[in-house]
PDB file of C-alpha atoms in Angstrom:
ATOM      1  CA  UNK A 558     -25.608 114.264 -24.198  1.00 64.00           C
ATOM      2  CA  UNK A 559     -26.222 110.866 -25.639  1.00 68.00           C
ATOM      3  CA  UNK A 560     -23.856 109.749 -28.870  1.00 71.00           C
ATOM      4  CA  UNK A 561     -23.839 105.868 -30.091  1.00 71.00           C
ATOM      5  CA  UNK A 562     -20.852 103.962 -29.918  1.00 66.00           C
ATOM      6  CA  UNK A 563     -21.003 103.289 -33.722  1.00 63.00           C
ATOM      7  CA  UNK A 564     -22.858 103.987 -36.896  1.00 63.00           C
ATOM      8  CA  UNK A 565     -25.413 101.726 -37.433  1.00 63.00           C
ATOM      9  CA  UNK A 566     -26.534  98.267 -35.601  1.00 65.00           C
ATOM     10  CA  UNK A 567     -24.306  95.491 -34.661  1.00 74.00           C
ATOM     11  CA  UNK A 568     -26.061  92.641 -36.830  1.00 77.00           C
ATOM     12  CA  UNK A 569     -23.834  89.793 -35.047  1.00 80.00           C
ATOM     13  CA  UNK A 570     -24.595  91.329 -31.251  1.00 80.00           C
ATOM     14  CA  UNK A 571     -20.833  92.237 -30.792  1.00 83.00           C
ATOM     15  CA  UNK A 572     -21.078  96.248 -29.955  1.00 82.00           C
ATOM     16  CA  UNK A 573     -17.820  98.137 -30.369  1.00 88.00           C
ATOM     17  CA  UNK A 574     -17.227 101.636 -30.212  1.00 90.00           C
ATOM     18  CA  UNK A 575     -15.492 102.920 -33.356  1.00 90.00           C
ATOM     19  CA  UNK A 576     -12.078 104.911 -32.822  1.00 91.00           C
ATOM     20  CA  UNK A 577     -13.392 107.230 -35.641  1.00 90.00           C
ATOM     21  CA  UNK A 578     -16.102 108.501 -32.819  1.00 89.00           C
ATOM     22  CA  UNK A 579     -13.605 109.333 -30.108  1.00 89.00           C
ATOM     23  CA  UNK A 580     -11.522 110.930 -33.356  1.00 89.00           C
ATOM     24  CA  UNK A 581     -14.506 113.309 -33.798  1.00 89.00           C
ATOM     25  CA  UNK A 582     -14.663 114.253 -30.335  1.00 88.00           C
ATOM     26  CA  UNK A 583     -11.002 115.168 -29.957  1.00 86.00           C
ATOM     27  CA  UNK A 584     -10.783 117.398 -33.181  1.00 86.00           C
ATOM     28  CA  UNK A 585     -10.979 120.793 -31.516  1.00 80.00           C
ATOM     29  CA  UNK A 586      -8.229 119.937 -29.271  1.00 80.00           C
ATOM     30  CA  UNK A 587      -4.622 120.294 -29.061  1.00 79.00           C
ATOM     31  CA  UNK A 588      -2.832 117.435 -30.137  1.00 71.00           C
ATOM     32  CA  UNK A 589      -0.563 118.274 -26.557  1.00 72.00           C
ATOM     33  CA  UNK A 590      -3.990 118.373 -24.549  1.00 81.00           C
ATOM     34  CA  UNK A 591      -6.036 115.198 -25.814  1.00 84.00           C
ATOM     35  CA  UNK A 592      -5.850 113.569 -22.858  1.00 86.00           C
ATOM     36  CA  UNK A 593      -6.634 116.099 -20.411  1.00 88.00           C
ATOM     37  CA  UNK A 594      -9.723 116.767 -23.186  1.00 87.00           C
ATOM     38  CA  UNK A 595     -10.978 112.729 -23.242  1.00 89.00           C
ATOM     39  CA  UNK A 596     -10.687 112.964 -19.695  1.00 90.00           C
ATOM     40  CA  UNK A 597     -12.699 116.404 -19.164  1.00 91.00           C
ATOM     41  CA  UNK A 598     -15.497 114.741 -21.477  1.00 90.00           C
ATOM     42  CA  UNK A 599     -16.428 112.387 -18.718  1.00 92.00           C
ATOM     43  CA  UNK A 600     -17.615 109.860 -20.953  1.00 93.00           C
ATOM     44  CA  UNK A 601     -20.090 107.716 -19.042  1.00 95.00           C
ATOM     45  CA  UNK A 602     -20.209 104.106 -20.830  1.00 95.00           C
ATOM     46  CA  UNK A 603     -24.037 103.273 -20.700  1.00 94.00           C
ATOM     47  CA  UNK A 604     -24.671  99.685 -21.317  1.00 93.00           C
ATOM     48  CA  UNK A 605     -28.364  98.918 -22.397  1.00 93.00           C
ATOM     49  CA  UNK A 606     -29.416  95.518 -21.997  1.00 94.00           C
ATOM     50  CA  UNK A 607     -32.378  93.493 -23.736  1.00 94.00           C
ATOM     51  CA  UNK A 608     -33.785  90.183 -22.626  1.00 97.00           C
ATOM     52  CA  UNK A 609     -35.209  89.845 -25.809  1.00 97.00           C
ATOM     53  CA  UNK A 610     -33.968  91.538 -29.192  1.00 95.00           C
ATOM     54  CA  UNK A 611     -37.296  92.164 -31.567  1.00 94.00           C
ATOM     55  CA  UNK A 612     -35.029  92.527 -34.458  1.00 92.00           C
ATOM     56  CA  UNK A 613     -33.324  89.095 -33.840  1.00 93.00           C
ATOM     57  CA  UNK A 614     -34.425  87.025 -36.862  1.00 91.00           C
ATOM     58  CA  UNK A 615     -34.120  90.087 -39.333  1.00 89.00           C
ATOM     59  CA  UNK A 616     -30.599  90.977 -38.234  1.00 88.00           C
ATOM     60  CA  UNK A 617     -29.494  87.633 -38.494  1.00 88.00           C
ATOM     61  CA  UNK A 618     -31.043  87.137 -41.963  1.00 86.00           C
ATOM     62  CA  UNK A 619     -29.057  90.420 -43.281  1.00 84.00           C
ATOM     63  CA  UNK A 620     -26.124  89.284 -42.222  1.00 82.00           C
ATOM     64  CA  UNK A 621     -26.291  86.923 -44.817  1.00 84.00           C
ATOM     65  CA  UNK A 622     -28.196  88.615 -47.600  1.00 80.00           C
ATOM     66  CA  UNK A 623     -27.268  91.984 -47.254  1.00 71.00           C
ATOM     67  CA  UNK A 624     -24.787  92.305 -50.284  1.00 70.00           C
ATOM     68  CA  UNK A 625     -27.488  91.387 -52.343  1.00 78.00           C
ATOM     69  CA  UNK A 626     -29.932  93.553 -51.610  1.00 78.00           C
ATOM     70  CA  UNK A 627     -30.485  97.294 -53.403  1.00 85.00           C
ATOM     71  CA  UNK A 628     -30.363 100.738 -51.500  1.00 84.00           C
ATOM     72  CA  UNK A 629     -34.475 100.872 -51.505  1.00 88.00           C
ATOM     73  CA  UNK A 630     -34.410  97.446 -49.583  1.00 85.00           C
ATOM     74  CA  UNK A 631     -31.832  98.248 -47.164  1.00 81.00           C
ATOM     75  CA  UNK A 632     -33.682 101.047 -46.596  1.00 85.00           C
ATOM     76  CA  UNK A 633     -36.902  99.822 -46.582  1.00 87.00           C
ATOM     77  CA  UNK A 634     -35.382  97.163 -44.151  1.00 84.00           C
ATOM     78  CA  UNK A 635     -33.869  99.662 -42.351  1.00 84.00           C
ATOM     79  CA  UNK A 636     -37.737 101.292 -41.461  1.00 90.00           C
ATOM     80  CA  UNK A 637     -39.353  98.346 -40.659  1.00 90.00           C
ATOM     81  CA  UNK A 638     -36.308  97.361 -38.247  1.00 87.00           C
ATOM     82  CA  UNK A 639     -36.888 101.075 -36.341  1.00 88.00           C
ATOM     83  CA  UNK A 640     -40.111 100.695 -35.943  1.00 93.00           C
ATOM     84  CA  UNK A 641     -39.665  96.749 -34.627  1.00 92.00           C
ATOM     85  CA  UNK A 642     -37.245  97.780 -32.437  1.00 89.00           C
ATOM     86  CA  UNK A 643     -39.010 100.598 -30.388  1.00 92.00           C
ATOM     87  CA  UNK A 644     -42.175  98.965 -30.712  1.00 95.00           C
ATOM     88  CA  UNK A 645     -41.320  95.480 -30.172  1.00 95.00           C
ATOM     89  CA  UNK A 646     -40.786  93.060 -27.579  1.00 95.00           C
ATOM     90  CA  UNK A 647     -38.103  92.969 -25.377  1.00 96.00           C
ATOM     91  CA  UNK A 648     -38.693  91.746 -22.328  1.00 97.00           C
ATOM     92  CA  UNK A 649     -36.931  92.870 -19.269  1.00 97.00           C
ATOM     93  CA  UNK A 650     -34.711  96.013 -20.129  1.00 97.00           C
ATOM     94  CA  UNK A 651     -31.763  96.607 -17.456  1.00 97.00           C
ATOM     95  CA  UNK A 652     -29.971  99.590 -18.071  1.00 97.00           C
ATOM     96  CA  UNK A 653     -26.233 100.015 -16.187  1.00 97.00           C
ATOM     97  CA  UNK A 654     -24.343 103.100 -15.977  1.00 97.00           C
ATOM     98  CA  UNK A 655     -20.331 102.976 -15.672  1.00 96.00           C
ATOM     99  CA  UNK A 656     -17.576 105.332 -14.198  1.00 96.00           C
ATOM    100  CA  UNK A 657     -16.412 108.009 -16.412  1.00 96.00           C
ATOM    101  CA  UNK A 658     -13.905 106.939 -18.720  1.00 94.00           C
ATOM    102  CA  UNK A 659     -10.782 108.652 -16.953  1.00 91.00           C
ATOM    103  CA  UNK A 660      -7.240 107.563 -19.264  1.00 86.00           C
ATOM    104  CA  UNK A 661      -3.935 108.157 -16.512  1.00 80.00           C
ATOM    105  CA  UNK A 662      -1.372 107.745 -19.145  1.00 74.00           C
ATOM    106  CA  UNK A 663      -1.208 109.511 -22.542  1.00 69.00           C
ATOM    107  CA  UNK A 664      -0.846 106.358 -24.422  1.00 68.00           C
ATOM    108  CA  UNK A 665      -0.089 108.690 -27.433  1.00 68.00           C
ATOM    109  CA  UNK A 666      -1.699 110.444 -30.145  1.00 61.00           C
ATOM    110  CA  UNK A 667      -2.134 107.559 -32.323  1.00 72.00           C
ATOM    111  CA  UNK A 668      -3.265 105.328 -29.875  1.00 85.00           C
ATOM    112  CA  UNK A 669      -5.645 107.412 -28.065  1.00 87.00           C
ATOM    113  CA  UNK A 670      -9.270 106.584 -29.483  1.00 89.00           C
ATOM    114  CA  UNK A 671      -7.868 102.791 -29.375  1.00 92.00           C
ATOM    115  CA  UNK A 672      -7.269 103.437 -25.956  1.00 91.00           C
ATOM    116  CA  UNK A 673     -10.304 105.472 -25.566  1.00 92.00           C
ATOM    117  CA  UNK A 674     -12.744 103.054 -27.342  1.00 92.00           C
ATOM    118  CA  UNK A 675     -11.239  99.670 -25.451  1.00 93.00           C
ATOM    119  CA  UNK A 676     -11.944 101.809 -21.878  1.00 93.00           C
ATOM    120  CA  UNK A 677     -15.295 102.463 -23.256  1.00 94.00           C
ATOM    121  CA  UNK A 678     -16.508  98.589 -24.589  1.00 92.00           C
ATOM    122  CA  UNK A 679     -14.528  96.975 -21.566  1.00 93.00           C
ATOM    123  CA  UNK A 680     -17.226  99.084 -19.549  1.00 94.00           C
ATOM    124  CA  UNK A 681     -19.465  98.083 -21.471  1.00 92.00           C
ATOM    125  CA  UNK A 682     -19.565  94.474 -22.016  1.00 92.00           C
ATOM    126  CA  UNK A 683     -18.791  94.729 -17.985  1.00 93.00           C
ATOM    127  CA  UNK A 684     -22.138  95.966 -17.144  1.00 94.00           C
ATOM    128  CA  UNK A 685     -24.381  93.569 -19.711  1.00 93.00           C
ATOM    129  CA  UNK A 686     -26.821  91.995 -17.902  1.00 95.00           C
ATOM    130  CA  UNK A 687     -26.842  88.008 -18.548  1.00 96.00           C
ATOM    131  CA  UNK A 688     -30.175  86.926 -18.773  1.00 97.00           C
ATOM    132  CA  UNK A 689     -31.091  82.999 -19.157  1.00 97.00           C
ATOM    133  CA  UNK A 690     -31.572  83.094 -23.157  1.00 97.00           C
ATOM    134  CA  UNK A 691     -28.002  84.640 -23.096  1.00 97.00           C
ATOM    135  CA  UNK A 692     -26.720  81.576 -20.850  1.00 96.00           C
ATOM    136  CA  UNK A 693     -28.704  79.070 -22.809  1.00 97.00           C
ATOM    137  CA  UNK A 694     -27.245  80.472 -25.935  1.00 96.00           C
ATOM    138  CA  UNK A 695     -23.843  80.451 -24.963  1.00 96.00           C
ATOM    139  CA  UNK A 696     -24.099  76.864 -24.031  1.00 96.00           C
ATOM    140  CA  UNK A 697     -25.707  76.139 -27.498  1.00 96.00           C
ATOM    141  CA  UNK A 698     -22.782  77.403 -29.665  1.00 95.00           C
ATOM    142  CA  UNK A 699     -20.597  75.615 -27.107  1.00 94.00           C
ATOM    143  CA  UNK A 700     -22.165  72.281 -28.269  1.00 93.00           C
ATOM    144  CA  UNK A 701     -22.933  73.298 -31.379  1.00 93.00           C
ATOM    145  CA  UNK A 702     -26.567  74.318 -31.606  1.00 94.00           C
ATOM    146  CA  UNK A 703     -27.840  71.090 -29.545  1.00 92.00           C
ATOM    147  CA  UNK A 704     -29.147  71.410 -25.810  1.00 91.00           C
ATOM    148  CA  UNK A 705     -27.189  70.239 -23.406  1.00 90.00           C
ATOM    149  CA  UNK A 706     -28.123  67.929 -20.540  1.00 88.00           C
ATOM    150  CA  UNK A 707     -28.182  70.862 -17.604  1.00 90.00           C
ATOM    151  CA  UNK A 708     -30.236  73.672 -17.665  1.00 93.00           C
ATOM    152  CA  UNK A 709     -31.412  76.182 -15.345  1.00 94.00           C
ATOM    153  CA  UNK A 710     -35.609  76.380 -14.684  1.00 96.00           C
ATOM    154  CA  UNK A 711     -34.953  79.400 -16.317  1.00 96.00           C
ATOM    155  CA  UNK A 712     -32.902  78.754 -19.091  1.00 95.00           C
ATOM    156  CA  UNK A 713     -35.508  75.427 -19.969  1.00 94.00           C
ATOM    157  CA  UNK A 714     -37.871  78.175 -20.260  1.00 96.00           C
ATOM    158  CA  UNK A 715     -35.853  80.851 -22.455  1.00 96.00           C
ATOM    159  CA  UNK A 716     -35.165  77.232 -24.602  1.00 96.00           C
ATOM    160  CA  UNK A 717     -39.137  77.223 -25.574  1.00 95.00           C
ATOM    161  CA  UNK A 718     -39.308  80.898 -26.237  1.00 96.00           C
ATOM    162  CA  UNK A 719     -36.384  81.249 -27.814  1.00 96.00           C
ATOM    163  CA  UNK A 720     -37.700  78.310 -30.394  1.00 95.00           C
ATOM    164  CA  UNK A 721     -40.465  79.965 -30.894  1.00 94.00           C
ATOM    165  CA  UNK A 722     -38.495  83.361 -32.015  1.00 93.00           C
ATOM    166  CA  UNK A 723     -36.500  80.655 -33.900  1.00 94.00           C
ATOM    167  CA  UNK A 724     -39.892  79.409 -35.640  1.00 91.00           C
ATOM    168  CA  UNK A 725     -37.859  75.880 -35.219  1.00 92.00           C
ATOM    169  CA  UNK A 726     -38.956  72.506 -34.019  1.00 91.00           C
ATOM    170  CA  UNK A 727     -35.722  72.014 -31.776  1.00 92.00           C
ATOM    171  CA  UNK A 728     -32.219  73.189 -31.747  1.00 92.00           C
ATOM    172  CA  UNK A 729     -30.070  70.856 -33.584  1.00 92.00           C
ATOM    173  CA  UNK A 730     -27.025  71.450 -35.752  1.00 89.00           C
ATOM    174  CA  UNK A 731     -29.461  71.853 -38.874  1.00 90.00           C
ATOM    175  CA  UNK A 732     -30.569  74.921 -37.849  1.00 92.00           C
ATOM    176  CA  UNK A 733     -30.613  77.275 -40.835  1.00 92.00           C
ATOM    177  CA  UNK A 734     -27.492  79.784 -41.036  1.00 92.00           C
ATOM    178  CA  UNK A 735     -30.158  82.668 -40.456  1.00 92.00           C
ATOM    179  CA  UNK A 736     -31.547  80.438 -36.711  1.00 94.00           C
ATOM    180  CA  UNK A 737     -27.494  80.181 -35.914  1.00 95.00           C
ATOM    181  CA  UNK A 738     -27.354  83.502 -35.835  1.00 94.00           C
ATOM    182  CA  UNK A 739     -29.669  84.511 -33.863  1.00 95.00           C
ATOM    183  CA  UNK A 740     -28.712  81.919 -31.026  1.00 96.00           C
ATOM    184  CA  UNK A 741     -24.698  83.084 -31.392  1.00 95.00           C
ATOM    185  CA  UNK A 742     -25.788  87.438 -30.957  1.00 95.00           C
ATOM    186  CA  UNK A 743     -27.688  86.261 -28.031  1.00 96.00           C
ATOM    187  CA  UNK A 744     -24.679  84.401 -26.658  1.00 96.00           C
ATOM    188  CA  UNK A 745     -22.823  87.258 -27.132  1.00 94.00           C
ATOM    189  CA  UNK A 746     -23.322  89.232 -23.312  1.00 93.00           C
ATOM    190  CA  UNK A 747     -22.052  85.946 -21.906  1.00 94.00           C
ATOM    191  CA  UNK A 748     -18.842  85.492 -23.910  1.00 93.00           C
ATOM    192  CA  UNK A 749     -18.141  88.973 -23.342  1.00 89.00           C
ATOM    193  CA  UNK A 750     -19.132  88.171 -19.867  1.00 86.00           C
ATOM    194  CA  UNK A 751     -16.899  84.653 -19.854  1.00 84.00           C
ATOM    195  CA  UNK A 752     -13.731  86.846 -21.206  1.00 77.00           C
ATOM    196  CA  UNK A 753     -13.592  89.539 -18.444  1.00 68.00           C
TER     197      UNK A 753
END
């Protein structure tokens, strides 16, 4: 059985699993048993990674206008970003299982889907595969939003698609808020990556 990690999208391209989830999942069990029942769930962390995101630029603008829009455009936003995203680009797709999520120690009732959840994302951001936009983007945040002298073949290419996603002449630091977005959730899977 397949369940997201969260409700929703991450917007920023930081994926967490929410403790409520793992909550869920333990309610039919003995508060004396929830470890034993986490553990009998064999949750398998499944990390899906894109080269490309189709959704990029219209994630990064509702990050910023989101409060301001009504239900009917959220929704309507919503659609269009479904149908983008399984019809869309994405380049090369990797997909990575992981080792079911097995907990030792009862870390306790109230820490358990913290516990559970950290197991899970530690997996996961494990098993992202970096691919030369995610490189090239960390390095842009790193020196804020202007290329740096040494590149990779490959990241030199990911620059020129990547400003073409961007719709933007060059990087610089007056890239719109909206274009800084973009470039910081695709330097997300190397942070993670950096942080391991």
């Amino acid at each position: 059985m397949w369940i997201a990690q969260r409700e929703g999208r991450a917007l920023d391209g930081v994926d967490s699993t929410n403790p409520a989830l793992i909550k869920m999942l333990l309610l039919g069990s003995d508060k004396s048993s929830q470890v034993e029942t986490s553990n009998a769930l064999n949750i398998c962390p499944v990390t899906l990674s894109y080269e490309w995101d189709p959704c990029d630029m219209s994630k990064a603008t509702r990050l910023i206008k989101d409060e301001t829009l009504s239900t009917d455009e959220k929704l309507a936003n919503d659609k269009l970003d479904i149908l983008n995203g399984m019809l869309g680009y994405k380049g090369k797709i990797t997909v990575r299982f992981g080792e079911p999520v097995c907990l030792a120690t009862d870390p306790g009732i109230q820490q358990l889907p913290d516990t559970l959840a950290g197991a899970i994302d530690r997996q996961i951001r494990d098993n992202y595969a970096l691919y030369p936009v995610n490189t090239l983007a960390n390095k842009l945040v790193c020196n804020q939003f202007t290329l740096p002298a040494s590149l990779s073949e490959q990241e030199i290419s990911a620059a020129d698609l990547l400003l073409q996603r961007l719709n933007a002449d060059s990087f610089s630091d007056s890239l719109s808020q909206a274009q800084k977005n973009v470039v910081s959730a695709y330097a997300q899977p190397a942070i993670a990556s950096s942080n391991k």
